[in-house]
């Protein structure tokens, strides 16, 4: 029993901020951002534009591209780290926006590593005869935690320059403010009788000891769970230990890929394409060097979108699909690391 990619889709909010836009509201250099991360611009969700909207729009495109109707989908697996509400997760809202009430919609919370876990679940569900057409969605609206308030000024559409206090506050959070962007990506996977196609191996890990490498400190650990003091202390903005994450990613991801290839009896040079989470281009460069893989096998789109967390791999898959770079029979290796920490890799024969 195999699994095949039937359709892909992506969707972005219309507003887009360049590095120069960010430099209006905090102390940063457009060239620094480009050189240290590879990012040149990112989209941000506008007011009233929710994660479930971005996910549902991407999903509609993926379903249409698969030649299916929403009613053909029998399982939805959604991921985000920026849900519309504290609870429930956006999976149900995405199902509702697709017009498929009653279809099971599962929320996965593996942040930037979600795709690997979603793919593992889709593989297991189809193998167990529990689903045939699985829709995977990753979507994010990080705009809600960005550390500035005047969005018009950010985009150069008027507004007011930040006070010194507001500018200093944004600068304190610049590590994450320059990295993240918003968008949604979706992939329709179909069970197939061709057992040569589909997931041939998965290697996933979690180590909660590193939760403070990137997390939002506020939550139901407070009584009540939201206070003005918490907002004043920026407890709703992620805390990120960028350097520690970087080191973990460049160490653990090559280890995972090597272990996966070994247990799957695959030589690294048999892999046609490495579709990696887009956290920072320098991370993927270091992983590439560690694995001695040529750059053309590790596509990158972070320059245009920044790090869209759970959406990066579905978005990149959609671009590759559009460019005709996903060919039947190809061996693809996915790799990702995210808050939790969760990380891993997966091998899939297209
Ligand atoms: O999706 C998963 C979650 N996130 C990640 O995987 C993030 C992984 N980490 C990273 O991408 C990088 O660590 C960052 C992009 C967050 C930071 O880059 P870095 O190369 O680790 O910078 P750094 O914190 O070591 O800072 C180097 C220098 C410092 O100046 P000095 O002390 O050398 O004079 C910083 O003050 O760069 C300065 N700097 C900046 N300058 C302009 C740090 N951030 C910025 C900035 N703009 N945004």
CSV table of C-alpha atoms and ligand atoms in Angstrom, one decimal:
chain,number,residue,atom,x,y,z
A,1,UNK,CA,0.0,0.0,0.0
A,2,UNK,CA,1.5,3.4,-1.0
A,3,UNK,CA,0.9,7.1,-0.8
A,4,UNK,CA,1.1,9.7,-3.5
A,5,UNK,CA,1.0,13.5,-3.7
A,6,UNK,CA,-2.1,14.3,-5.7
A,7,UNK,CA,-2.2,18.1,-5.3
A,8,UNK,CA,-0.5,21.0,-3.6
A,9,UNK,CA,-1.5,24.6,-2.9
A,10,UNK,CA,-0.2,27.8,-1.2
A,11,UNK,CA,-1.7,31.1,-0.1
A,12,UNK,CA,-0.3,34.3,1.3
A,13,UNK,CA,-1.7,37.5,2.8
A,14,UNK,CA,-1.4,40.4,0.4
A,15,UNK,CA,0.7,42.6,2.6
A,16,UNK,CA,4.4,42.1,2.3
A,17,UNK,CA,7.2,43.7,4.3
A,18,UNK,CA,10.8,44.0,3.0
A,19,UNK,CA,13.8,44.0,5.2
A,20,UNK,CA,14.0,47.8,4.6
A,21,UNK,CA,10.4,48.0,6.0
A,22,UNK,CA,11.4,46.2,9.2
A,23,UNK,CA,14.4,48.7,9.6
A,24,UNK,CA,11.8,51.5,10.0
A,25,UNK,CA,10.5,50.1,13.3
A,26,UNK,CA,13.6,48.5,14.9
A,27,UNK,CA,17.4,48.7,14.9
A,28,UNK,CA,18.3,46.3,12.1
A,29,UNK,CA,20.1,46.3,8.8
A,30,UNK,CA,18.4,45.0,5.6
A,31,UNK,CA,21.8,43.5,4.5
A,32,UNK,CA,22.3,41.9,7.9
A,33,UNK,CA,19.0,40.1,7.6
A,34,UNK,CA,19.8,38.9,4.0
A,35,UNK,CA,23.3,37.7,4.9
A,36,UNK,CA,22.5,36.1,8.2
A,37,UNK,CA,19.2,34.5,7.2
A,38,UNK,CA,18.7,34.6,3.4
A,39,UNK,CA,15.4,36.4,3.9
A,40,UNK,CA,14.5,39.5,1.7
A,41,UNK,CA,10.7,39.8,2.4
A,42,UNK,CA,7.8,38.2,4.1
A,43,UNK,CA,4.0,38.4,4.1
A,44,UNK,CA,2.0,39.4,7.2
A,45,UNK,CA,-1.6,38.6,7.8
A,46,UNK,CA,-3.8,41.6,8.1
A,47,UNK,CA,-6.4,42.3,10.8
A,48,UNK,CA,-9.2,39.7,10.5
A,49,UNK,CA,-7.1,37.4,8.5
A,50,UNK,CA,-6.7,34.2,10.5
A,51,UNK,CA,-4.6,31.1,10.3
A,52,UNK,CA,-7.6,29.1,9.4
A,53,UNK,CA,-8.3,31.5,6.5
A,54,UNK,CA,-4.8,31.1,5.1
A,55,UNK,CA,-4.9,27.3,5.6
A,56,UNK,CA,-8.3,26.9,4.0
A,57,UNK,CA,-7.3,29.0,0.9
A,58,UNK,CA,-4.2,26.9,0.4
A,59,UNK,CA,-6.3,23.7,0.9
A,60,UNK,CA,-8.9,24.8,-1.7
A,61,UNK,CA,-6.1,25.2,-4.2
A,62,UNK,CA,-4.5,21.8,-3.3
A,63,UNK,CA,-7.8,20.0,-3.6
A,64,UNK,CA,-8.6,21.6,-7.0
A,65,UNK,CA,-5.1,20.8,-8.2
A,66,UNK,CA,-5.7,17.2,-7.1
A,67,UNK,CA,-8.8,17.1,-9.3
A,68,UNK,CA,-11.0,16.4,-6.2
A,69,UNK,CA,-13.8,18.0,-4.4
A,70,UNK,CA,-13.6,19.0,-0.7
A,71,UNK,CA,-16.1,16.2,-0.1
A,72,UNK,CA,-13.5,13.6,-1.4
A,73,UNK,CA,-11.2,14.4,1.6
A,74,UNK,CA,-11.7,11.9,4.4
A,75,UNK,CA,-9.1,13.1,6.9
A,76,UNK,CA,-7.6,16.6,7.6
A,77,UNK,CA,-4.3,17.0,9.5
A,78,UNK,CA,-3.6,20.6,10.3
A,79,UNK,CA,-0.6,22.3,12.0
A,80,UNK,CA,0.1,25.7,13.3
A,81,UNK,CA,1.8,27.5,16.2
A,82,UNK,CA,-0.4,30.5,15.8
A,83,UNK,CA,-4.0,29.2,16.2
A,84,UNK,CA,-7.0,31.4,15.7
A,85,UNK,CA,-7.9,30.7,19.4
A,86,UNK,CA,-6.1,29.3,22.4
A,87,UNK,CA,-8.4,26.4,21.9
A,88,UNK,CA,-9.7,24.6,19.9
A,89,UNK,CA,-7.0,24.4,17.2
A,90,UNK,CA,-7.8,25.6,13.7
A,91,UNK,CA,-8.3,22.2,12.1
A,92,UNK,CA,-12.1,22.2,12.7
A,93,UNK,CA,-12.3,25.8,11.3
A,94,UNK,CA,-10.4,24.8,8.2
A,95,UNK,CA,-12.8,21.8,7.8
A,96,UNK,CA,-15.8,24.2,8.2
A,97,UNK,CA,-14.3,26.7,5.7
A,98,UNK,CA,-13.9,23.9,3.2
A,99,UNK,CA,-17.5,22.9,3.7
A,100,UNK,CA,-16.8,19.4,5.0
A,101,UNK,CA,-18.6,19.2,8.4
A,102,UNK,CA,-18.2,15.8,10.0
A,103,UNK,CA,-14.9,14.9,8.4
A,104,UNK,CA,-12.3,14.3,11.1
A,105,UNK,CA,-9.8,17.2,11.4
A,106,UNK,CA,-6.8,16.7,13.6
A,107,UNK,CA,-4.5,19.5,15.1
A,108,UNK,CA,-0.8,18.7,15.2
A,109,UNK,CA,1.4,20.9,17.4
A,110,UNK,CA,4.9,20.2,16.3
A,111,UNK,CA,5.5,23.8,15.0
A,112,UNK,CA,8.2,24.0,12.4
A,113,UNK,CA,8.7,20.2,12.5
A,114,UNK,CA,5.0,19.5,11.8
A,115,UNK,CA,5.2,18.2,8.2
A,116,UNK,CA,7.3,15.2,9.2
A,117,UNK,CA,4.8,14.2,11.9
A,118,UNK,CA,1.8,14.9,9.7
A,119,UNK,CA,3.3,12.8,6.9
A,120,UNK,CA,3.9,10.0,9.4
A,121,UNK,CA,0.2,10.2,10.5
A,122,UNK,CA,-1.1,10.2,7.0
A,123,UNK,CA,1.1,7.2,6.2
A,124,UNK,CA,-0.2,5.3,9.3
A,125,UNK,CA,-3.8,6.2,8.7
A,126,UNK,CA,-3.8,5.1,5.1
A,127,UNK,CA,-1.9,2.0,5.9
A,128,UNK,CA,-4.4,1.1,8.6
A,129,UNK,CA,-7.3,1.6,6.2
A,130,UNK,CA,-8.6,4.6,8.2
A,131,UNK,CA,-8.3,7.1,5.4
A,132,UNK,CA,-7.8,7.3,1.6
A,133,UNK,CA,-7.5,11.0,0.7
A,134,UNK,CA,-5.7,12.9,3.4
A,135,UNK,CA,-5.4,16.7,3.4
A,136,UNK,CA,-2.3,18.1,5.2
A,137,UNK,CA,-2.3,21.8,6.0
A,138,UNK,CA,0.3,24.1,7.6
A,139,UNK,CA,-0.6,27.7,8.2
A,140,UNK,CA,0.6,30.6,10.3
A,141,UNK,CA,-0.4,34.2,11.2
A,142,UNK,CA,2.7,35.2,13.2
A,143,UNK,CA,1.7,38.9,12.7
A,144,UNK,CA,-0.1,38.8,16.1
A,145,UNK,CA,3.1,38.5,18.0
A,146,UNK,CA,5.2,41.0,16.0
A,147,UNK,CA,6.6,43.7,18.4
A,148,UNK,CA,5.3,46.8,16.7
A,149,UNK,CA,1.9,48.4,16.6
A,150,UNK,CA,1.8,50.9,13.7
A,151,UNK,CA,1.5,48.6,10.7
A,152,UNK,CA,1.0,51.6,8.3
A,153,UNK,CA,4.3,53.0,9.3
A,154,UNK,CA,6.0,49.6,8.8
A,155,UNK,CA,4.7,49.4,5.2
A,156,UNK,CA,5.6,53.1,4.5
A,157,UNK,CA,1.9,54.0,4.1
A,158,UNK,CA,1.9,56.9,6.6
A,159,UNK,CA,1.3,56.3,10.2
A,160,UNK,CA,3.7,57.5,13.0
A,161,UNK,CA,7.3,56.7,13.7
A,162,UNK,CA,7.7,54.6,16.8
A,163,UNK,CA,8.6,56.2,20.1
A,164,UNK,CA,12.0,55.5,21.5
A,165,UNK,CA,10.4,53.0,23.9
A,166,UNK,CA,8.5,51.2,21.1
A,167,UNK,CA,11.6,51.1,18.9
A,168,UNK,CA,13.8,49.7,21.7
A,169,UNK,CA,11.1,47.1,22.5
A,170,UNK,CA,10.9,45.9,18.8
A,171,UNK,CA,14.7,45.8,18.8
A,172,UNK,CA,14.8,43.5,21.8
A,173,UNK,CA,12.7,41.0,19.8
A,174,UNK,CA,14.5,41.6,16.5
A,175,UNK,CA,15.9,38.0,16.4
A,176,UNK,CA,12.5,36.6,15.8
A,177,UNK,CA,10.9,39.6,14.1
A,178,UNK,CA,13.2,39.3,11.1
A,179,UNK,CA,12.7,35.6,10.7
A,180,UNK,CA,9.0,34.8,10.6
A,181,UNK,CA,6.4,35.4,7.9
A,182,UNK,CA,2.8,34.3,7.3
A,183,UNK,CA,1.2,32.0,4.8
A,184,UNK,CA,-0.4,28.6,4.3
A,185,UNK,CA,0.5,25.5,2.4
A,186,UNK,CA,-1.5,22.3,1.8
A,187,UNK,CA,-0.9,18.9,0.3
A,188,UNK,CA,-3.4,16.2,-0.7
A,189,UNK,CA,-2.1,12.7,-0.3
A,190,UNK,CA,-3.9,9.7,-1.7
A,191,UNK,CA,-3.6,6.1,-0.8
A,192,UNK,CA,-2.4,4.0,-3.8
A,193,UNK,CA,-2.1,0.3,-4.6
A,194,UNK,CA,1.3,1.0,-6.0
A,195,UNK,CA,3.4,0.0,-3.0
A,196,UNK,CA,6.6,1.4,-4.6
A,197,UNK,CA,5.4,4.9,-4.0
A,198,UNK,CA,5.0,6.6,-0.7
A,199,UNK,CA,6.8,6.9,2.6
A,200,UNK,CA,9.7,4.5,2.9
A,201,UNK,CA,11.0,5.6,6.2
A,202,UNK,CA,10.6,8.2,9.0
A,203,UNK,CA,12.9,9.3,11.8
A,204,UNK,CA,11.3,11.5,14.4
A,205,UNK,CA,12.5,12.8,17.8
A,206,UNK,CA,11.3,15.0,20.7
A,207,UNK,CA,13.3,16.5,23.5
A,208,UNK,CA,11.2,18.6,25.9
A,209,UNK,CA,14.3,19.6,27.9
A,210,UNK,CA,14.9,22.2,25.2
A,211,UNK,CA,11.4,23.8,25.4
A,212,UNK,CA,12.9,27.2,26.3
A,213,UNK,CA,14.9,27.4,23.1
A,214,UNK,CA,11.7,28.8,21.5
A,215,UNK,CA,8.4,29.2,23.3
A,216,UNK,CA,5.7,31.6,24.4
A,217,UNK,CA,6.0,31.9,28.1
A,218,UNK,CA,2.3,32.9,28.7
A,219,UNK,CA,-0.3,30.2,28.8
A,220,UNK,CA,-2.4,28.3,31.3
A,221,UNK,CA,0.6,28.3,33.6
A,222,UNK,CA,-0.7,31.7,34.9
A,223,UNK,CA,-3.8,32.6,37.0
A,224,UNK,CA,-5.6,34.1,35.2
A,225,UNK,CA,-4.0,33.1,32.0
A,226,UNK,CA,-4.0,36.6,30.6
A,227,UNK,CA,-3.3,39.8,32.5
A,228,UNK,CA,-2.2,43.3,31.6
A,229,UNK,CA,1.1,42.8,33.4
A,230,UNK,CA,1.8,39.8,31.2
A,231,UNK,CA,1.3,41.9,28.1
A,232,UNK,CA,3.5,44.7,29.6
A,233,UNK,CA,6.2,42.1,30.1
A,234,UNK,CA,5.8,40.8,26.6
A,235,UNK,CA,5.1,37.3,27.8
A,236,UNK,CA,2.9,36.8,24.7
A,237,UNK,CA,5.9,37.2,22.4
A,238,UNK,CA,8.0,34.1,21.8
A,239,UNK,CA,11.3,33.8,23.6
A,240,UNK,CA,13.9,32.5,21.2
A,241,UNK,CA,17.5,31.4,21.9
A,242,UNK,CA,18.5,31.7,18.2
A,243,UNK,CA,22.0,30.5,18.5
A,244,UNK,CA,21.1,27.4,20.5
A,245,UNK,CA,18.4,26.5,18.0
A,246,UNK,CA,20.8,27.0,15.2
A,247,UNK,CA,23.4,24.7,16.7
A,248,UNK,CA,20.8,22.0,17.5
A,249,UNK,CA,19.4,22.2,14.0
A,250,UNK,CA,22.8,21.9,12.2
A,251,UNK,CA,23.8,19.0,14.5
A,252,UNK,CA,20.5,17.0,14.8
A,253,UNK,CA,19.2,17.3,11.2
A,254,UNK,CA,22.2,15.7,9.5
A,255,UNK,CA,22.3,13.0,12.2
A,256,UNK,CA,18.6,12.2,11.5
A,257,UNK,CA,19.0,12.1,7.8
A,258,UNK,CA,22.0,9.8,8.0
A,259,UNK,CA,20.2,7.5,10.5
A,260,UNK,CA,17.1,7.4,8.3
A,261,UNK,CA,19.0,6.6,5.1
A,262,UNK,CA,20.9,3.9,6.9
A,263,UNK,CA,17.8,2.2,8.4
A,264,UNK,CA,16.0,2.6,5.0
A,265,UNK,CA,18.9,1.1,3.1
A,266,UNK,CA,19.2,4.2,1.0
A,267,UNK,CA,22.5,5.8,0.0
A,268,UNK,CA,22.6,9.6,0.5
A,269,UNK,CA,23.4,10.2,-3.2
A,270,UNK,CA,20.3,8.2,-4.2
A,271,UNK,CA,18.1,11.0,-2.8
A,272,UNK,CA,17.0,13.3,-5.6
A,273,UNK,CA,15.7,16.2,-3.6
A,274,UNK,CA,16.0,17.4,0.1
A,275,UNK,CA,12.9,19.4,1.0
A,276,UNK,CA,13.9,21.2,4.2
A,277,UNK,CA,12.1,23.4,6.6
A,278,UNK,CA,13.0,27.1,5.8
A,279,UNK,CA,14.2,28.5,9.2
A,280,UNK,CA,17.3,30.2,8.1
A,281,UNK,CA,19.2,29.7,4.8
A,282,UNK,CA,22.5,29.3,6.8
A,283,UNK,CA,21.0,26.4,8.7
A,284,UNK,CA,20.2,24.6,5.4
A,285,UNK,CA,23.6,25.5,4.0
A,286,UNK,CA,25.3,23.9,7.0
A,287,UNK,CA,23.2,20.8,6.8
A,288,UNK,CA,23.9,20.6,3.1
A,289,UNK,CA,27.7,20.8,3.8
A,290,UNK,CA,27.5,18.3,6.6
A,291,UNK,CA,25.7,15.8,4.3
A,292,UNK,CA,27.9,16.8,1.3
A,293,UNK,CA,24.9,17.4,-0.9
A,294,UNK,CA,24.9,19.8,-3.9
A,295,UNK,CA,22.9,23.0,-3.6
A,296,UNK,CA,20.7,22.2,-6.6
A,297,UNK,CA,19.2,19.3,-4.5
A,298,UNK,CA,18.2,21.5,-1.6
A,299,UNK,CA,15.7,24.1,-3.0
A,300,UNK,CA,15.2,27.3,-1.0
A,301,UNK,CA,12.4,29.9,-1.1
A,302,UNK,CA,13.1,31.6,2.2
A,303,UNK,CA,14.1,34.9,0.5
A,304,UNK,CA,10.5,35.5,-0.6
A,305,UNK,CA,8.5,34.3,2.5
A,306,UNK,CA,10.8,34.1,5.5
A,307,UNK,CA,10.1,31.3,8.0
A,308,UNK,CA,6.5,30.4,7.8
A,309,UNK,CA,6.9,27.7,10.5
A,310,UNK,CA,4.5,24.8,9.9
A,311,UNK,CA,3.8,26.0,6.4
A,312,UNK,CA,7.3,26.1,4.9
A,313,UNK,CA,7.5,22.5,3.5
A,314,UNK,CA,3.9,22.4,2.0
A,315,UNK,CA,4.6,25.9,0.4
A,316,UNK,CA,7.9,24.7,-1.0
A,317,UNK,CA,6.3,21.5,-2.3
A,318,UNK,CA,3.7,23.5,-4.1
A,319,UNK,CA,6.3,25.7,-5.7
A,320,UNK,CA,8.3,22.6,-6.8
A,321,UNK,CA,5.1,21.0,-8.1
A,322,UNK,CA,4.3,24.1,-10.1
A,323,UNK,CA,7.9,24.2,-11.6
A,324,UNK,CA,7.5,20.5,-12.6
A,325,UNK,CA,10.3,19.5,-10.3
A,326,UNK,CA,8.3,16.7,-8.5
A,327,UNK,CA,8.6,13.7,-10.9
A,328,UNK,CA,7.1,10.2,-10.3
A,329,UNK,CA,9.8,7.9,-9.0
A,330,UNK,CA,11.9,10.6,-7.4
A,331,UNK,CA,13.2,10.0,-3.9
A,332,UNK,CA,12.6,13.0,-1.7
A,333,UNK,CA,14.0,13.5,1.8
A,334,UNK,CA,12.1,15.9,4.1
A,335,UNK,CA,13.8,17.4,7.2
A,336,UNK,CA,12.7,19.8,9.8
A,337,UNK,CA,13.2,21.0,13.4
A,338,UNK,CA,10.8,23.0,15.5
A,339,UNK,CA,9.7,24.3,18.9
A,340,UNK,CA,9.2,21.6,21.5
A,341,UNK,CA,11.9,20.6,20.5
A,342,UNK,CA,10.7,18.2,17.7
A,343,UNK,CA,12.8,17.2,14.7
A,344,UNK,CA,13.3,14.5,12.2
A,345,UNK,CA,13.3,13.4,8.6
A,346,UNK,CA,11.2,11.4,6.2
A,347,UNK,CA,12.0,9.6,2.9
A,348,UNK,CA,9.2,9.4,0.3
A,349,UNK,CA,9.2,7.9,-3.2
A,350,UNK,CA,7.0,10.1,-5.4
B,1,LIG,O1,12.0,27.7,12.9
B,1,LIG,C1,12.7,27.3,14.0
B,1,LIG,C2,12.9,28.5,14.9
B,1,LIG,N1,14.0,29.4,14.7
B,1,LIG,C3,15.3,29.1,14.3
B,1,LIG,O2,15.6,28.0,13.9
B,1,LIG,C4,16.3,30.2,14.4
B,1,LIG,C5,17.7,29.8,14.4
B,1,LIG,N2,18.6,30.9,14.6
B,1,LIG,C6,18.8,31.9,13.8
B,1,LIG,O3,18.3,31.9,12.7
B,1,LIG,C7,19.8,32.9,14.1
B,1,LIG,O4,20.4,32.6,15.4
B,1,LIG,C8,19.3,34.4,14.2
B,1,LIG,C9,18.9,34.9,12.8
B,1,LIG,C10,18.0,34.4,15.1
B,1,LIG,C11,20.3,35.3,14.7
B,1,LIG,O5,21.5,35.2,13.9
B,1,LIG,P1,22.9,35.0,14.6
B,1,LIG,O6,23.8,34.9,13.4
B,1,LIG,O7,22.9,33.9,15.5
B,1,LIG,O8,23.1,36.4,15.3
B,1,LIG,P2,23.6,36.7,16.8
B,1,LIG,O9,22.5,36.6,17.7
B,1,LIG,O10,24.8,35.8,17.1
B,1,LIG,O11,24.1,38.2,16.6
B,1,LIG,C12,25.3,38.5,15.9
B,1,LIG,C13,25.4,40.0,15.8
B,1,LIG,C14,25.3,40.7,17.1
B,1,LIG,O12,26.2,41.8,17.1
B,1,LIG,P3,27.6,41.8,17.8
B,1,LIG,O13,27.4,41.5,19.2
B,1,LIG,O14,28.4,40.8,17.1
B,1,LIG,O15,28.1,43.2,17.6
B,1,LIG,C15,23.9,41.1,17.2
B,1,LIG,O16,23.7,42.2,18.0
B,1,LIG,O17,24.4,40.5,15.0
B,1,LIG,C16,23.6,41.4,15.8
B,1,LIG,N3,22.2,41.2,15.4
B,1,LIG,C17,21.5,41.9,14.5
B,1,LIG,N4,21.9,43.0,13.8
B,1,LIG,C18,21.0,43.5,12.9
B,1,LIG,C19,21.4,40.3,15.9
B,1,LIG,N5,20.2,40.3,15.3
B,1,LIG,C20,20.2,41.4,14.5
B,1,LIG,C21,19.3,41.9,13.6
B,1,LIG,N6,19.7,43.0,12.8
B,1,LIG,N7,18.1,41.5,13.4
